[in-house]
Amino acid sequence: MNIKCGELKFNINCDKNWNIPKNVEKFIVENGDYPDLNYNIEFVNSISKDNRQITSVKQDLMVGSDGELETRYLFIKGANYPYAKYTEVDDKNISVEVLEDFKDMFEIDTMFWSLFALERHMIQRKALVFHCGYTLYKNHAILFSGPSGIGKSTQSDLWKKNRGAEILNGDKCLLLKDNDAWCADGWPVCGSSEICINQRTKLGNIVFLNQGKENKVNKLSKIEAVKKIISQLTINYWNLDFVNEAFTIAEDIVNNINIYELICTPDVRAVEVLEKCLEDGETWIL
C-alpha cells in the first residue's frame, strides 16, 4: 500500500485483510516507486524490547534512541504494557509490532496513524501537523485554531452555512511550503468531525479563537503569533532539533502570513466581523 502525505511517500506492508480507517484510501497513490520510507507491520503475541536509551516517558508513549534512530513504545493511557512498537531499522526502513489482541482497534484513525510517527518524518521535510479547523474559502485556507472545545468546528460551520465555505478537515492539517508559498494540506486524522479531504490549498490566514460576548478581531504581533502557533503544533519535545526547526518554521509563517485572534460569539456576527477585517487587510479575499 503506497501512501503520500504532504511530500512524504511511504509504503505500508501489512495484512491485506486488516481493517483500517476508510480515510486511508484518500492518501493512496498509484505510483509508489522509490518510497522515502518502508513500514513493515507484524502482529505479535508480545512486544519485544531493545537496548536503545529511553529519552522520554509519557502516559501513552515511551521513546528510545541511539542518537540517530528512534524506537517508540505506544500505550493506551493507564495500561502498563504497550500495544505497539515502532522501530527505525535504518533511515528508510521501519518495523512496527502490533499486539494481536489489539488488531481490531485500528479502524480508529488516531490509533492507526499512531504507528507511523509521521510528524517525525514531516519535520525533516519542513512540514508540521497543525491542530485546526481547515476551511476553504475563495481558493484559500482559513485555519481556525485554539484549544480543544474553543469553537473551531462552530466557526468553520458558520462560514460553510453563511459564506459557502468548504470544510476540508475538522481537526488537523499539514502546514508546508509549495513553490515558496505557505499552504495547508490534507491530513488523514480528522477527529470526531469525520471530515477528511485530501487537498492542498494556499494559506490565507490563521485565526486563533477565544469565546466572548462580543466579536472583535486583533492582528497578533509576530512574537505572540509564534507562541500561538507552537501551542497547536504536534512537536516531539524530547528532540531538540525538532523543537528548533518547529520554531524556525513558525517564524517563517508569521513573516509571510497575517495571524489573527478572533474573540467571538457562536453565530453569524462572528463571520461578519472576521470577514470585514480580512477584506480590509488581505488581498487574497478580494
mmCIF file of C-alpha atoms in Angstrom:
data_model
loop_
_atom_site.group_PDB
_atom_site.id
_atom_site.type_symbol
_atom_site.label_atom_id
_atom_site.label_comp_id
_atom_site.label_asym_id
_atom_site.label_seq_id
_atom_site.Cartn_x
_atom_site.Cartn_y
_atom_site.Cartn_z
ATOM 1 C CA MET A 1 0.000 0.000 0.000
ATOM 2 C CA ASN A 2 1.634 3.216 -1.227
ATOM 3 C CA ILE A 3 0.750 6.417 0.615
ATOM 4 C CA LYS A 4 1.592 10.081 0.126
ATOM 5 C CA CYS A 5 1.109 12.686 2.881
ATOM 6 C CA GLY A 6 2.469 16.104 2.042
ATOM 7 C CA GLU A 7 5.746 15.406 0.240
ATOM 8 C CA LEU A 8 6.404 12.148 2.124
ATOM 9 C CA LYS A 9 5.938 8.958 0.111
ATOM 10 C CA PHE A 10 5.878 5.694 2.024
ATOM 11 C CA ASN A 11 4.931 2.067 1.638
ATOM 12 C CA ILE A 12 2.986 0.114 4.260
ATOM 13 C CA ASN A 13 3.401 -3.649 4.142
ATOM 14 C CA CYS A 14 0.601 -5.196 6.196
ATOM 15 C CA ASP A 15 -2.097 -7.869 6.215
ATOM 16 C CA LYS A 16 -4.469 -7.001 3.342
ATOM 17 C CA ASN A 17 -7.422 -8.198 5.410
ATOM 18 C CA TRP A 18 -6.637 -5.839 8.288
ATOM 19 C CA ASN A 19 -9.490 -3.394 8.977
ATOM 20 C CA ILE A 20 -8.020 0.106 8.843
ATOM 21 C CA PRO A 21 -9.607 3.604 8.643
ATOM 22 C CA LYS A 22 -11.570 4.359 5.472
ATOM 23 C CA ASN A 23 -9.801 7.699 5.068
ATOM 24 C CA VAL A 24 -6.503 5.913 4.378
ATOM 25 C CA GLU A 25 -7.674 5.306 0.808
ATOM 26 C CA LYS A 26 -7.745 9.079 0.186
ATOM 27 C CA PHE A 27 -3.952 9.152 0.551
ATOM 28 C CA ILE A 28 -3.129 6.061 -1.518
ATOM 29 C CA VAL A 29 -1.144 6.783 -4.691
ATOM 30 C CA GLU A 30 -0.887 4.640 -7.802
ATOM 31 C CA ASN A 31 2.801 5.241 -8.414
ATOM 32 C CA GLY A 32 4.639 4.084 -5.321
ATOM 33 C CA ASP A 33 8.087 3.717 -6.879
ATOM 34 C CA TYR A 34 11.038 4.661 -4.722
ATOM 35 C CA PRO A 35 9.228 5.492 -1.471
ATOM 36 C CA ASP A 36 11.016 7.580 1.142
ATOM 37 C CA LEU A 37 10.114 5.060 3.861
ATOM 38 C CA ASN A 38 9.070 1.433 4.115
ATOM 39 C CA TYR A 39 6.940 0.272 7.052
ATOM 40 C CA ASN A 40 6.587 -3.430 7.788
ATOM 41 C CA ILE A 41 3.730 -4.218 10.192
ATOM 42 C CA GLU A 42 3.732 -7.524 12.055
ATOM 43 C CA PHE A 43 1.154 -8.814 14.528
ATOM 44 C CA VAL A 44 2.745 -10.429 17.584
ATOM 45 C CA ASN A 45 1.760 -12.001 20.896
ATOM 46 C CA SER A 46 4.214 -9.863 22.872
ATOM 47 C CA ILE A 47 6.172 -6.691 22.176
ATOM 48 C CA SER A 48 9.956 -7.043 22.025
ATOM 49 C CA LYS A 49 12.387 -4.725 23.812
ATOM 50 C CA ASP A 50 15.635 -3.250 22.553
ATOM 51 C CA ASN A 51 18.652 -1.575 24.142
ATOM 52 C CA ARG A 52 18.096 1.981 22.947
ATOM 53 C CA GLN A 53 18.308 4.565 25.712
ATOM 54 C CA ILE A 54 14.923 5.825 26.915
ATOM 55 C CA THR A 55 14.742 9.580 26.281
ATOM 56 C CA SER A 56 11.089 10.371 27.030
ATOM 57 C CA VAL A 57 8.309 8.756 29.055
ATOM 58 C CA LYS A 58 4.662 9.857 28.872
ATOM 59 C CA GLN A 59 1.355 8.206 29.736
ATOM 60 C CA ASP A 60 0.861 6.912 26.218
ATOM 61 C CA LEU A 61 4.383 6.913 24.788
ATOM 62 C CA MET A 62 7.905 5.818 25.694
ATOM 63 C CA VAL A 63 10.722 6.833 23.350
ATOM 64 C CA GLY A 64 14.136 5.261 22.977
ATOM 65 C CA SER A 65 17.065 6.475 20.866
ATOM 66 C CA ASP A 66 20.617 5.561 19.920
ATOM 67 C CA GLY A 67 21.339 9.129 18.861
ATOM 68 C CA GLU A 68 20.064 8.831 15.295
ATOM 69 C CA LEU A 69 17.408 6.129 15.115
ATOM 70 C CA GLU A 70 14.317 6.009 17.311
ATOM 71 C CA THR A 71 12.112 3.411 18.997
ATOM 72 C CA ARG A 72 8.597 4.152 20.249
ATOM 73 C CA TYR A 73 6.501 2.044 22.616
ATOM 74 C CA LEU A 74 2.824 3.001 22.322
ATOM 75 C CA PHE A 75 0.430 2.652 25.266
ATOM 76 C CA ILE A 76 -3.247 3.057 25.960
ATOM 77 C CA LYS A 77 -3.348 5.593 28.814
ATOM 78 C CA GLY A 78 -3.377 3.731 32.114
ATOM 79 C CA ALA A 79 -2.050 0.463 30.662
ATOM 80 C CA ASN A 80 1.238 -0.974 31.945
ATOM 81 C CA TYR A 81 2.231 -2.621 28.664
ATOM 82 C CA PRO A 82 2.447 -1.279 25.083
ATOM 83 C CA TYR A 83 0.036 -2.186 22.317
ATOM 84 C CA ALA A 84 2.631 -1.475 19.626
ATOM 85 C CA LYS A 85 6.290 -0.761 18.998
ATOM 86 C CA TYR A 86 7.769 1.425 16.245
ATOM 87 C CA THR A 87 11.430 0.722 15.446
ATOM 88 C CA GLU A 88 13.617 2.549 12.935
ATOM 89 C CA VAL A 89 15.846 -0.173 11.480
ATOM 90 C CA ASP A 90 17.742 2.342 9.365
ATOM 91 C CA ASP A 91 16.975 5.711 7.766
ATOM 92 C CA LYS A 92 14.499 4.160 5.322
ATOM 93 C CA ASN A 93 13.075 1.000 6.889
ATOM 94 C CA ILE A 94 10.776 0.857 9.908
ATOM 95 C CA SER A 95 9.499 -2.193 11.749
ATOM 96 C CA VAL A 96 6.145 -1.986 13.553
ATOM 97 C CA GLU A 97 4.993 -4.640 16.017
ATOM 98 C CA VAL A 98 1.304 -4.667 16.992
ATOM 99 C CA LEU A 99 -0.215 -6.863 19.667
ATOM 100 C CA GLU A 100 -2.564 -9.392 18.122
ATOM 101 C CA ASP A 101 -5.139 -8.660 20.854
ATOM 102 C CA PHE A 102 -5.418 -5.049 19.612
ATOM 103 C CA LYS A 103 -5.719 -5.885 15.915
ATOM 104 C CA ASP A 104 -9.397 -4.913 15.686
ATOM 105 C CA MET A 105 -8.905 -1.428 17.178
ATOM 106 C CA PHE A 106 -7.178 0.194 14.226
ATOM 107 C CA GLU A 107 -10.215 1.380 12.302
ATOM 108 C CA ILE A 108 -9.876 4.417 14.609
ATOM 109 C CA ASP A 109 -7.694 6.905 12.728
ATOM 110 C CA THR A 110 -5.756 8.123 15.780
ATOM 111 C CA MET A 111 -4.868 4.535 16.720
ATOM 112 C CA PHE A 112 -3.818 3.589 13.204
ATOM 113 C CA TRP A 113 -1.667 6.628 12.473
ATOM 114 C CA SER A 114 -0.005 6.500 15.905
ATOM 115 C CA LEU A 115 2.015 3.590 14.493
ATOM 116 C CA PHE A 116 3.924 5.679 11.967
ATOM 117 C CA ALA A 117 5.453 8.685 13.828
ATOM 118 C CA LEU A 118 4.623 10.794 10.787
ATOM 119 C CA GLU A 119 5.319 14.125 12.489
ATOM 120 C CA ARG A 120 8.955 12.995 12.941
ATOM 121 C CA HIS A 121 9.318 12.456 9.209
ATOM 122 C CA MET A 122 7.345 15.557 8.233
ATOM 123 C CA ILE A 123 9.644 17.909 10.157
ATOM 124 C CA GLN A 124 12.564 16.580 8.116
ATOM 125 C CA ARG A 125 10.683 17.923 5.089
ATOM 126 C CA LYS A 126 9.943 21.245 6.808
ATOM 127 C CA ALA A 127 6.272 20.423 7.333
ATOM 128 C CA LEU A 128 4.252 20.363 10.555
ATOM 129 C CA VAL A 129 0.940 18.945 11.759
ATOM 130 C CA PHE A 130 -1.359 21.748 12.961
ATOM 131 C CA HIS A 131 -4.465 21.449 15.162
ATOM 132 C CA CYS A 132 -7.197 23.449 13.444
ATOM 133 C CA GLY A 133 -10.420 23.541 11.506
ATOM 134 C CA TYR A 134 -9.189 23.577 7.903
ATOM 135 C CA THR A 135 -11.683 25.667 5.939
ATOM 136 C CA LEU A 136 -11.561 26.555 2.238
ATOM 137 C CA TYR A 137 -12.829 29.963 1.124
ATOM 138 C CA LYS A 138 -12.099 31.698 -2.190
ATOM 139 C CA ASN A 139 -9.428 29.120 -3.029
ATOM 140 C CA HIS A 140 -7.505 29.853 0.179
ATOM 141 C CA ALA A 141 -7.330 28.196 3.571
ATOM 142 C CA ILE A 142 -8.636 29.852 6.704
ATOM 143 C CA LEU A 143 -7.386 27.832 9.670
ATOM 144 C CA PHE A 144 -9.416 28.225 12.862
ATOM 145 C CA SER A 145 -7.253 27.149 15.788
ATOM 146 C CA GLY A 146 -7.112 27.070 19.560
ATOM 147 C CA PRO A 147 -7.512 24.610 22.433
ATOM 148 C CA SER A 148 -9.995 21.761 22.171
ATOM 149 C CA GLY A 149 -13.549 22.968 22.791
ATOM 150 C CA ILE A 150 -12.854 26.596 21.895
ATOM 151 C CA GLY A 151 -15.210 26.557 18.895
ATOM 152 C CA LYS A 152 -13.181 25.628 15.808
ATOM 153 C CA SER A 153 -15.944 23.439 14.386
ATOM 154 C CA THR A 154 -18.565 26.077 15.211
ATOM 155 C CA GLN A 155 -16.751 28.831 13.301
ATOM 156 C CA SER A 156 -15.968 26.540 10.354
ATOM 157 C CA ASP A 157 -19.631 25.517 10.213
ATOM 158 C CA LEU A 158 -20.732 29.166 10.320
ATOM 159 C CA TRP A 159 -18.516 30.004 7.339
ATOM 160 C CA LYS A 160 -19.892 26.983 5.488
ATOM 161 C CA LYS A 161 -23.518 27.895 6.227
ATOM 162 C CA ASN A 162 -23.278 31.652 5.696
ATOM 163 C CA ARG A 163 -20.477 32.090 3.139
ATOM 164 C CA GLY A 164 -20.406 28.816 1.217
ATOM 165 C CA ALA A 165 -17.000 27.803 2.540
ATOM 166 C CA GLU A 166 -15.943 24.148 2.445
ATOM 167 C CA ILE A 167 -14.581 22.297 5.462
ATOM 168 C CA LEU A 168 -11.641 20.097 4.412
ATOM 169 C CA ASN A 169 -10.686 18.759 7.839
ATOM 170 C CA GLY A 170 -12.352 19.388 11.173
ATOM 171 C CA ASP A 171 -9.289 18.706 13.314
ATOM 172 C CA LYS A 172 -5.901 18.983 11.597
ATOM 173 C CA CYS A 173 -3.955 19.990 8.538
ATOM 174 C CA LEU A 174 -0.361 19.807 7.392
ATOM 175 C CA LEU A 175 1.497 23.111 7.049
ATOM 176 C CA LEU A 176 4.116 23.142 4.307
ATOM 177 C CA LYS A 177 5.642 25.329 1.616
ATOM 178 C CA ASP A 178 4.894 24.751 -2.058
ATOM 179 C CA ASN A 179 6.756 26.915 -4.601
ATOM 180 C CA ASP A 180 7.744 29.306 -1.790
ATOM 181 C CA ALA A 181 4.110 29.810 -0.725
ATOM 182 C CA TRP A 182 2.741 28.536 2.587
ATOM 183 C CA CYS A 183 -0.041 26.011 2.137
ATOM 184 C CA ALA A 184 -2.399 23.840 4.140
ATOM 185 C CA ASP A 185 -2.555 20.225 3.040
ATOM 186 C CA GLY A 186 -4.810 17.286 3.787
ATOM 187 C CA TRP A 187 -4.147 15.071 6.789
ATOM 188 C CA PRO A 188 -5.520 11.568 7.445
ATOM 189 C CA VAL A 189 -6.557 12.254 11.059
ATOM 190 C CA CYS A 190 -9.772 14.239 11.437
ATOM 191 C CA GLY A 191 -11.030 13.544 14.972
ATOM 192 C CA SER A 192 -14.735 13.455 15.739
ATOM 193 C CA SER A 193 -15.558 15.730 12.784
ATOM 194 C CA GLU A 194 -15.141 12.805 10.354
ATOM 195 C CA ILE A 195 -14.385 15.406 7.659
ATOM 196 C CA CYS A 196 -11.221 14.480 5.784
ATOM 197 C CA ILE A 197 -10.499 15.774 2.281
ATOM 198 C CA ASN A 198 -7.001 15.398 0.866
ATOM 199 C CA GLN A 199 -6.479 18.773 -0.755
ATOM 200 C CA ARG A 200 -3.641 21.293 -0.787
ATOM 201 C CA THR A 201 -4.601 24.960 -0.660
ATOM 202 C CA LYS A 202 -2.712 28.237 -0.410
ATOM 203 C CA LEU A 203 -2.791 29.531 3.143
ATOM 204 C CA GLY A 204 -4.865 32.673 3.554
ATOM 205 C CA ASN A 205 -4.794 33.241 7.312
ATOM 206 C CA ILE A 206 -4.636 31.526 10.670
ATOM 207 C CA VAL A 207 -7.277 32.663 13.163
ATOM 208 C CA PHE A 208 -6.961 31.802 16.853
ATOM 209 C CA LEU A 209 -10.267 31.734 18.684
ATOM 210 C CA ASN A 210 -11.451 32.976 22.040
ATOM 211 C CA GLN A 211 -15.046 32.945 23.222
ATOM 212 C CA GLY A 212 -16.710 36.214 24.193
ATOM 213 C CA LYS A 213 -19.985 38.119 24.379
ATOM 214 C CA GLU A 214 -18.939 40.500 21.609
ATOM 215 C CA ASN A 215 -16.978 39.974 18.394
ATOM 216 C CA LYS A 216 -13.571 41.527 17.913
ATOM 217 C CA VAL A 217 -10.541 40.775 15.735
ATOM 218 C CA ASN A 218 -6.946 41.573 16.653
ATOM 219 C CA LYS A 219 -3.918 41.111 14.439
ATOM 220 C CA LEU A 220 -1.327 39.333 16.573
ATOM 221 C CA SER A 221 2.244 40.525 16.936
ATOM 222 C CA LYS A 222 4.837 38.194 15.444
ATOM 223 C CA ILE A 223 6.029 37.090 18.887
ATOM 224 C CA GLU A 224 2.508 36.309 20.080
ATOM 225 C CA ALA A 225 1.648 34.619 16.780
ATOM 226 C CA VAL A 226 4.654 32.285 17.023
ATOM 227 C CA LYS A 227 3.667 31.322 20.575
ATOM 228 C CA LYS A 228 0.107 30.573 19.498
ATOM 229 C CA ILE A 229 1.175 28.506 16.502
ATOM 230 C CA ILE A 230 3.678 26.492 18.543
ATOM 231 C CA SER A 231 0.974 25.686 21.097
ATOM 232 C CA GLN A 232 -1.134 23.920 18.443
ATOM 233 C CA LEU A 233 1.593 22.012 16.588
ATOM 234 C CA THR A 234 2.451 18.351 17.048
ATOM 235 C CA ILE A 235 6.029 18.629 18.352
ATOM 236 C CA ASN A 236 8.378 15.961 19.706
ATOM 237 C CA TYR A 237 9.686 17.994 22.638
ATOM 238 C CA TRP A 238 12.273 15.340 23.557
ATOM 239 C CA ASN A 239 14.013 16.080 20.231
ATOM 240 C CA LEU A 240 15.796 19.443 20.393
ATOM 241 C CA ASP A 241 16.404 19.568 16.633
ATOM 242 C CA PHE A 242 12.670 19.064 16.065
ATOM 243 C CA VAL A 243 11.799 21.867 18.504
ATOM 244 C CA ASN A 244 14.275 24.296 16.925
ATOM 245 C CA GLU A 245 13.015 23.524 13.425
ATOM 246 C CA ALA A 246 9.398 23.969 14.546
ATOM 247 C CA PHE A 247 10.201 27.462 15.841
ATOM 248 C CA THR A 248 12.021 28.294 12.602
ATOM 249 C CA ILE A 249 9.010 27.204 10.552
ATOM 250 C CA ALA A 250 6.558 29.092 12.795
ATOM 251 C CA GLU A 251 8.659 32.247 12.461
ATOM 252 C CA ASP A 252 8.681 31.897 8.677
ATOM 253 C CA ILE A 253 4.900 31.509 8.632
ATOM 254 C CA VAL A 254 4.305 34.685 10.653
ATOM 255 C CA ASN A 255 6.769 36.576 8.449
ATOM 256 C CA ASN A 256 4.614 35.750 5.434
ATOM 257 C CA ILE A 257 1.062 35.276 6.735
ATOM 258 C CA ASN A 258 -1.014 37.533 8.988
ATOM 259 C CA ILE A 259 -2.211 35.780 12.140
ATOM 260 C CA TYR A 260 -5.357 36.963 13.923
ATOM 261 C CA GLU A 261 -7.185 36.451 17.193
ATOM 262 C CA LEU A 262 -10.980 36.364 16.951
ATOM 263 C CA ILE A 263 -12.945 36.919 20.140
ATOM 264 C CA CYS A 264 -16.309 35.648 19.064
ATOM 265 C CA THR A 265 -19.868 34.562 19.612
ATOM 266 C CA PRO A 266 -21.208 31.297 18.109
ATOM 267 C CA ASP A 267 -23.303 32.991 15.429
ATOM 268 C CA VAL A 268 -23.110 34.760 12.080
ATOM 269 C CA ARG A 269 -21.930 38.007 13.689
ATOM 270 C CA ALA A 270 -18.518 36.393 14.169
ATOM 271 C CA VAL A 271 -18.355 35.664 10.439
ATOM 272 C CA GLU A 272 -19.275 39.239 9.555
ATOM 273 C CA VAL A 273 -16.643 40.768 11.843
ATOM 274 C CA LEU A 274 -13.840 38.484 10.658
ATOM 275 C CA GLU A 275 -14.827 38.871 7.008
ATOM 276 C CA LYS A 276 -14.725 42.674 7.303
ATOM 277 C CA CYS A 277 -11.258 42.502 8.882
ATOM 278 C CA LEU A 278 -9.940 40.201 6.160
ATOM 279 C CA GLU A 279 -11.441 42.291 3.361
ATOM 280 C CA ASP A 280 -9.747 45.377 4.815
ATOM 281 C CA GLY A 281 -6.348 43.736 5.291
ATOM 282 C CA GLU A 282 -5.939 40.762 2.939
ATOM 283 C CA THR A 283 -5.640 40.853 -0.853
ATOM 284 C CA TRP A 284 -6.425 37.147 -1.325
ATOM 285 C CA ILE A 285 -10.039 37.514 -0.179
ATOM 286 C CA LEU A 286 -10.992 40.349 -2.552
#
